[in-house]
């Protein structure tokens, strides 16, 4: 067992140095399960590094250590969070709650944005006008998180398209916040470089907003969701370039078109709120697609109750039988992975994955992650 | 343990390789690993705390390293520290990775992009 000179006996009893306290606060960036497992050790390790740097090189060494640590902390925190999301069914927040709250905020942001253009800009001072506009854009971008929440709700796991969309959403939110700081600086000082930064960051924010909405919109479309929520995100995304291009060629004037993205976001927010109870973005087969099945039944009865009607009514029955088979396998085996369920039943891996994800999302099954794999089991009361 | 299971973990990341090399001759805690890597590489590699513990987490989950049950004497070191050590499987992974790197060095020597050892230098050290 190797001991190192960096350690000072009794050091653990001393008051924690400011750097270690600050590091402990910044560790909130890491996922909770990572912090609970390694947090204390990491703080202790960082404290030792601080003591060594201070003893060897003084304040300069400490400053250099922080300069190395901050970007590393940001990068590794992001890495741990994405690793956790990829391998764990339990998202940091409940996806349904994320969808509902971001739906409210997007609706608020969209409505404020529309009101801003309808009431008219000249009534407000320049700085206040910019703050209002930025706040509206920021709130509207939160709709992207809501869409992501809805998409990950059935399985608790993000898919690549939705994951890329939410990364862009984070980018757009970051851009709006940065824009606020540099916008204030540009307005207060009139520095040309600050104005250039504002233009660059603003365009990047718009691009992230557009691409994020587009990717999440395609992810929604891929889920074959029904109703209002299906095409809205793509339409809202397309309203962004339209709002930028059309004023140049249209005599209808700026306010009508520049308000379009806000209108789109308000509608997406409204759709998210409306779908909070019924889950229209969920995969087909659960309660969400009942409307679709009902339509097919009606269509079948209109056409004389032929083959289509038979297949439509048979579909839920087959699903119920498969579900029963899956639950029996879980009861007999205790705990199974997706592949395990597929081996024990007549279900394909894809079918087993989808059904297990649905049942777990509704709270019918218990899920735990082990070595990057999800294991499903019945609750004790059901077994 | 089959070769296929070993191969799943290869190639090791530079951070993982450094951590395993640090643990190859002794059990160490996180700060000890950072110091060993820094000393061995003459300051060229400085592991950050987040990078190190991210690697430790993954290596522990893969069964390559494990917690040491021994605790240091409280008068010599903080007894709350966790010491890590290589598992038997981890040692085989490390050997397989070093062999892989050695094969790459030999290939580079054959293609004359890396100087071959001087004749007799292998026996000098022995």
mmCIF file of C-alpha atoms in Angstrom, chain A:
data_model
loop_
_atom_site.group_PDB
_atom_site.id
_atom_site.type_symbol
_atom_site.label_atom_id
_atom_site.label_comp_id
_atom_site.label_asym_id
_atom_site.label_seq_id
_atom_site.Cartn_x
_atom_site.Cartn_y
_atom_site.Cartn_z
ATOM 1 C CA UNK A 1 0.000 0.000 0.000
ATOM 2 C CA UNK A 2 1.580 3.214 -1.086
ATOM 3 C CA UNK A 3 1.399 6.378 1.027
ATOM 4 C CA UNK A 4 2.171 9.815 -0.375
ATOM 5 C CA UNK A 5 3.701 12.922 1.093
ATOM 6 C CA UNK A 6 0.816 15.098 -0.087
ATOM 7 C CA UNK A 7 -1.178 13.924 2.856
ATOM 8 C CA UNK A 8 -0.827 15.845 6.093
ATOM 9 C CA UNK A 9 -1.837 13.985 9.249
ATOM 10 C CA UNK A 10 -4.715 15.770 10.902
ATOM 11 C CA UNK A 11 -5.559 17.511 7.653
ATOM 12 C CA UNK A 12 -8.981 15.924 7.570
ATOM 13 C CA UNK A 13 -9.837 17.585 10.862
ATOM 14 C CA UNK A 14 -8.850 21.035 9.602
ATOM 15 C CA UNK A 15 -11.390 23.371 8.081
ATOM 16 C CA UNK A 16 -11.861 22.657 4.401
ATOM 17 C CA UNK A 17 -9.896 25.136 2.253
ATOM 18 C CA UNK A 18 -11.860 27.574 0.093
ATOM 19 C CA UNK A 19 -10.774 25.835 -3.114
ATOM 20 C CA UNK A 20 -12.047 22.468 -1.900
ATOM 21 C CA UNK A 21 -15.332 24.064 -0.795
ATOM 22 C CA UNK A 22 -15.725 25.662 -4.216
ATOM 23 C CA UNK A 23 -14.885 22.362 -5.913
ATOM 24 C CA UNK A 24 -17.502 20.620 -3.761
ATOM 25 C CA UNK A 25 -20.102 23.150 -4.962
ATOM 26 C CA UNK A 26 -19.088 22.736 -8.608
ATOM 27 C CA UNK A 27 -19.426 18.985 -8.292
ATOM 28 C CA UNK A 28 -23.176 19.487 -8.555
ATOM 29 C CA UNK A 29 -22.499 19.323 -12.299
ATOM 30 C CA UNK A 30 -21.924 15.562 -11.992
ATOM 31 C CA UNK A 31 -24.828 13.107 -11.814
ATOM 32 C CA UNK A 32 -26.041 12.337 -8.319
ATOM 33 C CA UNK A 33 -25.092 8.644 -8.381
ATOM 34 C CA UNK A 34 -21.540 9.527 -9.462
ATOM 35 C CA UNK A 35 -21.282 12.154 -6.693
ATOM 36 C CA UNK A 36 -22.539 9.800 -4.017
ATOM 37 C CA UNK A 37 -20.027 7.123 -5.045
ATOM 38 C CA UNK A 38 -16.922 9.251 -5.657
ATOM 39 C CA UNK A 39 -17.788 12.806 -4.541
ATOM 40 C CA UNK A 40 -16.082 12.783 -1.154
ATOM 41 C CA UNK A 41 -12.971 11.119 -2.546
ATOM 42 C CA UNK A 42 -12.764 13.586 -5.404
ATOM 43 C CA UNK A 43 -13.000 16.548 -3.046
ATOM 44 C CA UNK A 44 -10.307 14.998 -0.828
ATOM 45 C CA UNK A 45 -8.106 14.383 -3.851
ATOM 46 C CA UNK A 46 -8.595 17.919 -5.134
ATOM 47 C CA UNK A 47 -7.848 19.317 -1.675
ATOM 48 C CA UNK A 48 -4.549 17.421 -1.653
ATOM 49 C CA UNK A 49 -3.703 18.728 -5.118
ATOM 50 C CA UNK A 50 -4.452 22.286 -3.945
ATOM 51 C CA UNK A 51 -2.241 21.878 -0.863
ATOM 52 C CA UNK A 52 0.609 20.537 -2.965
ATOM 53 C CA UNK A 53 0.353 23.294 -5.574
ATOM 54 C CA UNK A 54 0.194 25.944 -2.859
ATOM 55 C CA UNK A 55 3.210 24.506 -1.050
ATOM 56 C CA UNK A 56 5.284 24.072 -4.220
ATOM 57 C CA UNK A 57 4.335 27.065 -6.367
ATOM 58 C CA UNK A 58 2.144 29.292 -4.229
ATOM 59 C CA UNK A 59 -0.844 31.219 -5.570
ATOM 60 C CA UNK A 60 0.303 30.868 -9.171
ATOM 61 C CA UNK A 61 0.258 27.075 -8.910
ATOM 62 C CA UNK A 62 -3.212 27.185 -7.409
ATOM 63 C CA UNK A 63 -4.447 29.424 -10.235
ATOM 64 C CA UNK A 64 -2.945 27.072 -12.829
ATOM 65 C CA UNK A 65 -4.587 24.094 -11.131
ATOM 66 C CA UNK A 66 -7.970 25.819 -11.321
ATOM 67 C CA UNK A 67 -7.356 26.750 -14.966
ATOM 68 C CA UNK A 68 -6.788 23.048 -15.717
ATOM 69 C CA UNK A 69 -9.600 21.820 -13.515
ATOM 70 C CA UNK A 70 -12.521 23.983 -14.681
ATOM 71 C CA UNK A 71 -12.679 22.880 -18.343
ATOM 72 C CA UNK A 72 -11.909 19.304 -17.304
ATOM 73 C CA UNK A 73 -14.750 19.396 -14.760
ATOM 74 C CA UNK A 74 -17.199 20.674 -17.376
ATOM 75 C CA UNK A 75 -16.172 18.069 -19.925
ATOM 76 C CA UNK A 76 -16.145 15.092 -17.566
ATOM 77 C CA UNK A 77 -19.463 16.138 -15.984
ATOM 78 C CA UNK A 78 -21.046 16.177 -19.448
ATOM 79 C CA UNK A 79 -19.474 12.801 -20.207
ATOM 80 C CA UNK A 80 -20.761 11.238 -16.984
ATOM 81 C CA UNK A 81 -24.225 12.671 -17.533
ATOM 82 C CA UNK A 82 -24.444 11.369 -21.084
ATOM 83 C CA UNK A 83 -23.117 7.964 -19.949
ATOM 84 C CA UNK A 84 -25.793 7.899 -17.269
ATOM 85 C CA UNK A 85 -28.536 8.826 -19.755
ATOM 86 C CA UNK A 86 -27.392 6.185 -22.218
ATOM 87 C CA UNK A 87 -27.306 3.375 -19.706
ATOM 88 C CA UNK A 88 -29.920 4.230 -17.137
ATOM 89 C CA UNK A 89 -33.680 4.244 -17.385
ATOM 90 C CA UNK A 90 -33.983 6.827 -14.654
ATOM 91 C CA UNK A 91 -33.630 10.285 -16.100
ATOM 92 C CA UNK A 92 -32.608 13.086 -13.724
ATOM 93 C CA UNK A 93 -36.114 14.487 -13.916
ATOM 94 C CA UNK A 94 -39.408 12.791 -14.739
ATOM 95 C CA UNK A 95 -39.869 13.246 -18.508
ATOM 96 C CA UNK A 96 -43.603 13.935 -18.114
ATOM 97 C CA UNK A 97 -42.894 16.718 -15.621
ATOM 98 C CA UNK A 98 -40.256 18.154 -17.964
ATOM 99 C CA UNK A 99 -42.776 18.117 -20.827
ATOM 100 C CA UNK A 100 -45.489 19.781 -18.775
ATOM 101 C CA UNK A 101 -43.361 22.563 -17.283
ATOM 102 C CA UNK A 102 -41.547 23.344 -20.524
ATOM 103 C CA UNK A 103 -44.901 23.320 -22.323
ATOM 104 C CA UNK A 104 -46.158 26.030 -19.954
ATOM 105 C CA UNK A 105 -42.961 28.071 -20.359
ATOM 106 C CA UNK A 106 -42.953 27.732 -24.160
ATOM 107 C CA UNK A 107 -46.586 28.804 -24.312
ATOM 108 C CA UNK A 108 -45.752 31.774 -22.115
ATOM 109 C CA UNK A 109 -42.690 32.663 -24.204
ATOM 110 C CA UNK A 110 -44.551 32.288 -27.486
ATOM 111 C CA UNK A 111 -47.524 34.343 -26.310
ATOM 112 C CA UNK A 112 -45.196 37.062 -24.959
ATOM 113 C CA UNK A 113 -43.284 37.095 -28.248
ATOM 114 C CA UNK A 114 -46.467 37.515 -30.274
ATOM 115 C CA UNK A 115 -47.687 40.239 -27.891
ATOM 116 C CA UNK A 116 -44.306 41.969 -28.227
ATOM 117 C CA UNK A 117 -44.736 42.245 -31.998
ATOM 118 C CA UNK A 118 -48.432 43.157 -31.817
ATOM 119 C CA UNK A 119 -48.016 45.897 -29.212
ATOM 120 C CA UNK A 120 -45.106 47.351 -31.073
ATOM 121 C CA UNK A 121 -41.442 47.763 -30.404
ATOM 122 C CA UNK A 122 -41.018 51.562 -30.341
ATOM 123 C CA UNK A 123 -42.951 51.865 -27.086
ATOM 124 C CA UNK A 124 -40.120 50.197 -25.179
ATOM 125 C CA UNK A 125 -36.598 51.486 -24.496
ATOM 126 C CA UNK A 126 -33.893 49.696 -26.513
ATOM 127 C CA UNK A 127 -32.414 47.717 -23.617
ATOM 128 C CA UNK A 128 -35.801 46.607 -22.227
ATOM 129 C CA UNK A 129 -36.892 45.644 -25.731
ATOM 130 C CA UNK A 130 -33.859 43.428 -26.165
ATOM 131 C CA UNK A 131 -34.316 41.793 -22.752
ATOM 132 C CA UNK A 132 -37.984 41.025 -23.511
ATOM 133 C CA UNK A 133 -37.102 39.521 -26.881
ATOM 134 C CA UNK A 134 -34.292 37.406 -25.399
ATOM 135 C CA UNK A 135 -36.503 36.194 -22.558
ATOM 136 C CA UNK A 136 -39.189 35.175 -25.065
ATOM 137 C CA UNK A 137 -36.668 33.288 -27.224
ATOM 138 C CA UNK A 138 -35.223 31.595 -24.136
ATOM 139 C CA UNK A 139 -38.652 30.454 -22.961
ATOM 140 C CA UNK A 140 -39.556 29.240 -26.445
ATOM 141 C CA UNK A 141 -36.401 27.123 -26.634
ATOM 142 C CA UNK A 142 -37.534 25.334 -23.485
ATOM 143 C CA UNK A 143 -40.227 23.703 -25.640
ATOM 144 C CA UNK A 144 -37.395 21.629 -27.085
ATOM 145 C CA UNK A 145 -36.720 20.092 -23.677
ATOM 146 C CA UNK A 146 -40.431 19.336 -23.381
ATOM 147 C CA UNK A 147 -40.447 17.536 -26.712
ATOM 148 C CA UNK A 148 -37.407 15.580 -25.622
ATOM 149 C CA UNK A 149 -39.156 14.710 -22.354
ATOM 150 C CA UNK A 150 -42.177 13.415 -24.230
ATOM 151 C CA UNK A 151 -40.016 11.395 -26.585
ATOM 152 C CA UNK A 152 -38.030 9.757 -23.812
ATOM 153 C CA UNK A 153 -41.072 9.185 -21.561
ATOM 154 C CA UNK A 154 -42.139 5.787 -22.955
ATOM 155 C CA UNK A 155 -38.764 4.129 -22.533
ATOM 156 C CA UNK A 156 -36.814 6.466 -20.279
ATOM 157 C CA UNK A 157 -33.985 6.249 -22.791
ATOM 158 C CA UNK A 158 -33.107 8.899 -25.348
ATOM 159 C CA UNK A 159 -32.709 8.012 -28.991
ATOM 160 C CA UNK A 160 -29.915 9.557 -31.053
ATOM 161 C CA UNK A 161 -32.069 11.984 -33.032
ATOM 162 C CA UNK A 162 -33.816 13.307 -29.936
ATOM 163 C CA UNK A 163 -30.496 13.351 -28.069
ATOM 164 C CA UNK A 164 -28.911 15.487 -30.780
ATOM 165 C CA UNK A 165 -31.968 17.756 -30.688
ATOM 166 C CA UNK A 166 -31.684 18.315 -26.967
ATOM 167 C CA UNK A 167 -27.950 19.044 -27.241
ATOM 168 C CA UNK A 168 -28.826 21.774 -29.731
ATOM 169 C CA UNK A 169 -31.525 22.962 -27.339
ATOM 170 C CA UNK A 170 -28.865 23.347 -24.645
ATOM 171 C CA UNK A 171 -26.769 25.230 -27.211
ATOM 172 C CA UNK A 172 -29.583 27.618 -28.071
ATOM 173 C CA UNK A 173 -30.377 28.307 -24.411
ATOM 174 C CA UNK A 174 -26.669 28.957 -23.809
ATOM 175 C CA UNK A 175 -26.600 31.330 -26.770
ATOM 176 C CA UNK A 176 -29.553 33.363 -25.509
ATOM 177 C CA UNK A 177 -27.975 33.681 -22.078
ATOM 178 C CA UNK A 178 -24.619 34.709 -23.584
ATOM 179 C CA UNK A 179 -26.408 37.130 -25.863
ATOM 180 C CA UNK A 180 -27.956 38.794 -22.811
ATOM 181 C CA UNK A 181 -24.519 39.470 -21.298
ATOM 182 C CA UNK A 182 -22.856 40.672 -24.496
ATOM 183 C CA UNK A 183 -25.968 42.559 -25.573
ATOM 184 C CA UNK A 184 -25.860 44.560 -22.354
ATOM 185 C CA UNK A 185 -22.142 45.164 -22.890
ATOM 186 C CA UNK A 186 -22.675 46.225 -26.509
ATOM 187 C CA UNK A 187 -25.506 48.593 -25.618
ATOM 188 C CA UNK A 188 -23.644 50.107 -22.675
ATOM 189 C CA UNK A 189 -20.269 50.535 -24.368
ATOM 190 C CA UNK A 190 -21.028 50.618 -28.064
ATOM 191 C CA UNK A 191 -17.887 48.537 -28.665
ATOM 192 C CA UNK A 192 -17.799 47.184 -32.193
ATOM 193 C CA UNK A 193 -16.375 43.820 -31.142
ATOM 194 C CA UNK A 194 -19.190 43.318 -28.628
ATOM 195 C CA UNK A 195 -21.748 44.066 -31.343
ATOM 196 C CA UNK A 196 -20.034 41.499 -33.616
ATOM 197 C CA UNK A 197 -20.207 38.921 -30.827
ATOM 198 C CA UNK A 198 -23.922 39.678 -30.356
ATOM 199 C CA UNK A 199 -24.585 39.129 -34.068
ATOM 200 C CA UNK A 200 -22.544 35.900 -34.140
ATOM 201 C CA UNK A 201 -24.050 34.460 -30.952
ATOM 202 C CA UNK A 202 -27.547 35.489 -32.048
ATOM 203 C CA UNK A 203 -27.197 33.706 -35.376
ATOM 204 C CA UNK A 204 -25.752 30.618 -33.663
ATOM 205 C CA UNK A 205 -28.658 30.626 -31.208
ATOM 206 C CA UNK A 206 -31.170 30.834 -34.052
ATOM 207 C CA UNK A 207 -29.408 28.021 -35.904
ATOM 208 C CA UNK A 208 -29.397 25.791 -32.799
ATOM 209 C CA UNK A 209 -33.078 26.574 -32.221
ATOM 210 C CA UNK A 210 -33.930 25.724 -35.840
ATOM 211 C CA UNK A 211 -31.874 22.503 -35.985
ATOM 212 C CA UNK A 212 -32.984 21.377 -32.512
ATOM 213 C CA UNK A 213 -36.663 21.794 -33.392
ATOM 214 C CA UNK A 214 -36.143 20.103 -36.741
ATOM 215 C CA UNK A 215 -34.365 17.062 -35.277
ATOM 216 C CA UNK A 216 -36.871 16.683 -32.452
ATOM 217 C CA UNK A 217 -39.660 17.193 -34.998
ATOM 218 C CA UNK A 218 -38.324 14.340 -37.109
ATOM 219 C CA UNK A 219 -37.981 12.220 -33.966
ATOM 220 C CA UNK A 220 -41.679 12.901 -33.233
ATOM 221 C CA UNK A 221 -42.601 12.020 -36.827
ATOM 222 C CA UNK A 222 -40.664 8.757 -36.562
ATOM 223 C CA UNK A 223 -42.785 7.779 -33.576
ATOM 224 C CA UNK A 224 -45.822 7.912 -35.878
ATOM 225 C CA UNK A 225 -47.632 10.057 -33.334
ATOM 226 C CA UNK A 226 -51.140 11.163 -34.158
ATOM 227 C CA UNK A 227 -52.883 14.524 -33.976
ATOM 228 C CA UNK A 228 -51.629 18.066 -33.534
ATOM 229 C CA UNK A 229 -48.284 17.146 -32.032
ATOM 230 C CA UNK A 230 -47.096 15.239 -35.084
ATOM 231 C CA UNK A 231 -46.068 17.921 -37.549
ATOM 232 C CA UNK A 232 -46.020 20.978 -35.312
ATOM 233 C CA UNK A 233 -42.343 20.864 -34.300
ATOM 234 C CA UNK A 234 -41.209 20.620 -37.939
ATOM 235 C CA UNK A 235 -43.553 23.451 -38.920
ATOM 236 C CA UNK A 236 -42.335 25.552 -36.016
ATOM 237 C CA UNK A 237 -38.739 24.872 -37.084
ATOM 238 C CA UNK A 238 -39.454 25.894 -40.664
ATOM 239 C CA UNK A 239 -41.113 29.110 -39.471
ATOM 240 C CA UNK A 240 -37.668 30.316 -38.361
ATOM 241 C CA UNK A 241 -36.057 30.562 -41.835
ATOM 242 C CA UNK A 242 -39.391 31.784 -43.235
ATOM 243 C CA UNK A 243 -39.482 34.594 -40.691
ATOM 244 C CA UNK A 244 -35.960 35.599 -41.716
ATOM 245 C CA UNK A 245 -36.362 35.318 -45.483
ATOM 246 C CA UNK A 246 -39.887 36.538 -46.205
ATOM 247 C CA UNK A 247 -39.745 40.122 -44.838
ATOM 248 C CA UNK A 248 -37.191 40.881 -47.514
ATOM 249 C CA UNK A 249 -39.542 39.980 -50.341
ATOM 250 C CA UNK A 250 -42.976 40.511 -48.829
ATOM 251 C CA UNK A 251 -44.886 43.799 -48.556
ATOM 252 C CA UNK A 252 -46.769 42.503 -45.501
ATOM 253 C CA UNK A 253 -44.144 43.865 -43.215
ATOM 254 C CA UNK A 254 -41.756 42.618 -40.572
ATOM 255 C CA UNK A 255 -43.957 42.020 -37.500
ATOM 256 C CA UNK A 256 -46.155 39.410 -39.149
ATOM 257 C CA UNK A 257 -43.256 37.175 -40.107
ATOM 258 C CA UNK A 258 -40.882 37.776 -37.236
ATOM 259 C CA UNK A 259 -43.668 36.691 -34.907
ATOM 260 C CA UNK A 260 -43.991 33.328 -36.710
ATOM 261 C CA UNK A 261 -41.416 31.355 -34.648
ATOM 262 C CA UNK A 262 -43.106 32.574 -31.472
ATOM 263 C CA UNK A 263 -46.456 31.442 -32.815
ATOM 264 C CA UNK A 264 -44.914 28.051 -33.661
ATOM 265 C CA UNK A 265 -43.385 27.707 -30.207
ATOM 266 C CA UNK A 266 -46.642 28.716 -28.530
ATOM 267 C CA UNK A 267 -48.450 26.009 -30.509
ATOM 268 C CA UNK A 268 -45.818 23.400 -29.626
ATOM 269 C CA UNK A 269 -46.133 24.444 -25.963
ATOM 270 C CA UNK A 270 -49.923 24.194 -26.203
ATOM 271 C CA UNK A 271 -49.627 20.765 -27.829
ATOM 272 C CA UNK A 272 -47.267 19.574 -25.074
ATOM 273 C CA UNK A 273 -49.684 20.705 -22.390
ATOM 274 C CA UNK A 274 -52.652 19.192 -24.186
ATOM 275 C CA UNK A 275 -50.859 15.883 -24.533
ATOM 276 C CA UNK A 276 -49.709 15.774 -20.907
ATOM 277 C CA UNK A 277 -52.528 13.418 -19.906
ATOM 278 C CA UNK A 278 -53.099 11.500 -23.125
ATOM 279 C CA UNK A 279 -49.525 11.004 -24.314
ATOM 280 C CA UNK A 280 -50.072 11.426 -28.087
ATOM 281 C CA UNK A 281 -46.350 11.212 -28.780
ATOM 282 C CA UNK A 282 -45.966 7.737 -27.347
ATOM 283 C CA UNK A 283 -45.219 4.713 -29.480
ATOM 284 C CA UNK A 284 -48.197 3.024 -31.151
ATOM 285 C CA UNK A 285 -49.905 0.311 -29.208
ATOM 286 C CA UNK A 286 -50.568 2.047 -25.919
ATOM 287 C CA UNK A 287 -53.369 4.332 -24.833
ATOM 288 C CA UNK A 288 -52.059 7.070 -27.068
ATOM 289 C CA UNK A 289 -52.879 5.296 -30.286
ATOM 290 C CA UNK A 290 -56.382 4.335 -29.285
ATOM 291 C CA UNK A 291 -57.695 7.155 -31.453
ATOM 292 C CA UNK A 292 -55.938 5.623 -34.443
ATOM 293 C CA UNK A 293 -57.314 2.171 -33.707
ATOM 294 C CA UNK A 294 -60.824 3.586 -33.221
ATOM 295 C CA UNK A 295 -60.591 5.309 -36.595
ATOM 296 C CA UNK A 296 -59.532 2.060 -38.239
ATOM 297 C CA UNK A 297 -62.455 0.232 -36.547
ATOM 298 C CA UNK A 298 -64.889 2.868 -37.801
ATOM 299 C CA UNK A 299 -63.369 2.632 -41.294
ATOM 300 C CA UNK A 300 -63.710 -1.149 -41.181
ATOM 301 C CA UNK A 301 -67.336 -1.029 -40.064
ATOM 302 C CA UNK A 302 -68.114 1.460 -42.870
ATOM 303 C CA UNK A 303 -66.571 -0.922 -45.385
ATOM 304 C CA UNK A 304 -68.775 -3.790 -44.209
ATOM 305 C CA UNK A 305 -66.650 -5.302 -41.441
ATOM 306 C CA UNK A 306 -64.371 -7.225 -43.793
ATOM 307 C CA UNK A 307 -60.812 -8.335 -43.368
ATOM 308 C CA UNK A 308 -59.511 -4.958 -42.166
ATOM 309 C CA UNK A 309 -62.013 -4.962 -39.310
ATOM 310 C CA UNK A 310 -60.923 -8.411 -38.283
ATOM 311 C CA UNK A 311 -57.253 -7.497 -38.245
ATOM 312 C CA UNK A 312 -57.943 -4.319 -36.270
ATOM 313 C CA UNK A 313 -59.826 -6.069 -33.513
ATOM 314 C CA UNK A 314 -57.332 -8.917 -33.499
ATOM 315 C CA UNK A 315 -54.400 -6.518 -33.008
ATOM 316 C CA UNK A 316 -55.131 -5.578 -29.348
ATOM 317 C CA UNK A 317 -55.947 -9.194 -28.549
ATOM 318 C CA UNK A 318 -52.585 -10.376 -29.910
ATOM 319 C CA UNK A 319 -50.878 -7.636 -27.960
ATOM 320 C CA UNK A 320 -52.641 -8.688 -24.757
ATOM 321 C CA UNK A 321 -51.582 -12.296 -25.294
ATOM 322 C CA UNK A 322 -47.975 -11.249 -25.895
ATOM 323 C CA UNK A 323 -48.062 -9.057 -22.813
ATOM 324 C CA UNK A 324 -49.363 -11.976 -20.764
ATOM 325 C CA UNK A 325 -46.583 -14.219 -22.098
ATOM 326 C CA UNK A 326 -43.976 -11.611 -21.215
ATOM 327 C CA UNK A 327 -45.319 -11.157 -17.669
ATOM 328 C CA UNK A 328 -45.408 -14.918 -17.129
ATOM 329 C CA UNK A 329 -41.747 -15.130 -18.168
ATOM 330 C CA UNK A 330 -40.824 -12.377 -15.709
ATOM 331 C CA UNK A 331 -42.758 -14.134 -12.927
ATOM 332 C CA UNK A 332 -41.037 -17.451 -13.538
ATOM 333 C CA UNK A 333 -37.516 -16.054 -14.075
ATOM 334 C CA UNK A 334 -37.552 -13.182 -11.562
ATOM 335 C CA UNK A 335 -35.403 -10.677 -13.409
ATOM 336 C CA UNK A 336 -34.667 -10.551 -17.139
ATOM 337 C CA UNK A 337 -32.947 -8.398 -19.726
ATOM 338 C CA UNK A 338 -34.576 -7.649 -23.083
ATOM 339 C CA UNK A 339 -32.599 -10.450 -24.731
ATOM 340 C CA UNK A 340 -33.552 -12.780 -21.855
ATOM 341 C CA UNK A 341 -37.252 -12.055 -22.379
ATOM 342 C CA UNK A 342 -36.829 -12.701 -26.089
ATOM 343 C CA UNK A 343 -35.242 -16.078 -25.332
ATOM 344 C CA UNK A 344 -37.967 -17.080 -22.886
ATOM 345 C CA UNK A 345 -40.928 -16.017 -25.041
ATOM 346 C CA UNK A 346 -42.031 -15.906 -28.661
ATOM 347 C CA UNK A 347 -41.328 -12.141 -28.792
ATOM 348 C CA UNK A 348 -38.596 -10.714 -30.974
ATOM 349 C CA UNK A 349 -35.925 -8.591 -29.264
ATOM 350 C CA UNK A 350 -37.463 -5.443 -30.751
ATOM 351 C CA UNK A 351 -40.964 -6.359 -29.546
ATOM 352 C CA UNK A 352 -39.694 -7.307 -26.091
ATOM 353 C CA UNK A 353 -37.745 -4.053 -25.821
ATOM 354 C CA UNK A 354 -40.755 -1.960 -26.785
ATOM 355 C CA UNK A 355 -43.188 -3.760 -24.493
ATOM 356 C CA UNK A 356 -40.842 -3.763 -21.507
ATOM 357 C CA UNK A 357 -40.134 -0.047 -22.007
ATOM 358 C CA UNK A 358 -43.856 0.733 -22.162
ATOM 359 C CA UNK A 359 -44.695 -1.296 -19.064
ATOM 360 C CA UNK A 360 -41.781 0.184 -17.124
ATOM 361 C CA UNK A 361 -42.699 3.746 -18.149
ATOM 362 C CA UNK A 362 -46.193 3.170 -16.765
ATOM 363 C CA UNK A 363 -44.752 1.885 -13.495
ATOM 364 C CA UNK A 364 -45.890 -1.731 -13.958
ATOM 365 C CA UNK A 365 -42.356 -3.099 -13.863
ATOM 366 C CA UNK A 366 -39.264 -2.433 -11.824
ATOM 367 C CA UNK A 367 -36.107 -1.510 -13.765
ATOM 368 C CA UNK A 368 -32.543 -1.435 -12.617
ATOM 369 C CA UNK A 369 -29.325 -0.821 -14.512
ATOM 370 C CA UNK A 370 -26.405 -3.181 -14.074
ATOM 371 C CA UNK A 371 -23.166 -3.028 -16.068
ATOM 372 C CA UNK A 372 -24.853 -0.811 -18.640
ATOM 373 C CA UNK A 373 -27.778 -3.220 -19.139
ATOM 374 C CA UNK A 374 -31.373 -2.821 -18.047
ATOM 375 C CA UNK A 375 -32.933 -5.599 -16.005
ATOM 376 C CA UNK A 376 -36.704 -5.815 -15.626
ATOM 377 C CA UNK A 377 -38.709 -7.567 -12.935
ATOM 378 C CA UNK A 378 -42.196 -7.583 -11.428
ATOM 379 C CA UNK A 379 -42.856 -5.662 -8.257
ATOM 380 C CA UNK A 380 -42.950 -7.928 -5.181
ATOM 381 C CA UNK A 381 -46.682 -7.294 -4.757
ATOM 382 C CA UNK A 382 -47.340 -8.474 -8.337
ATOM 383 C CA UNK A 383 -45.060 -11.500 -8.293
#
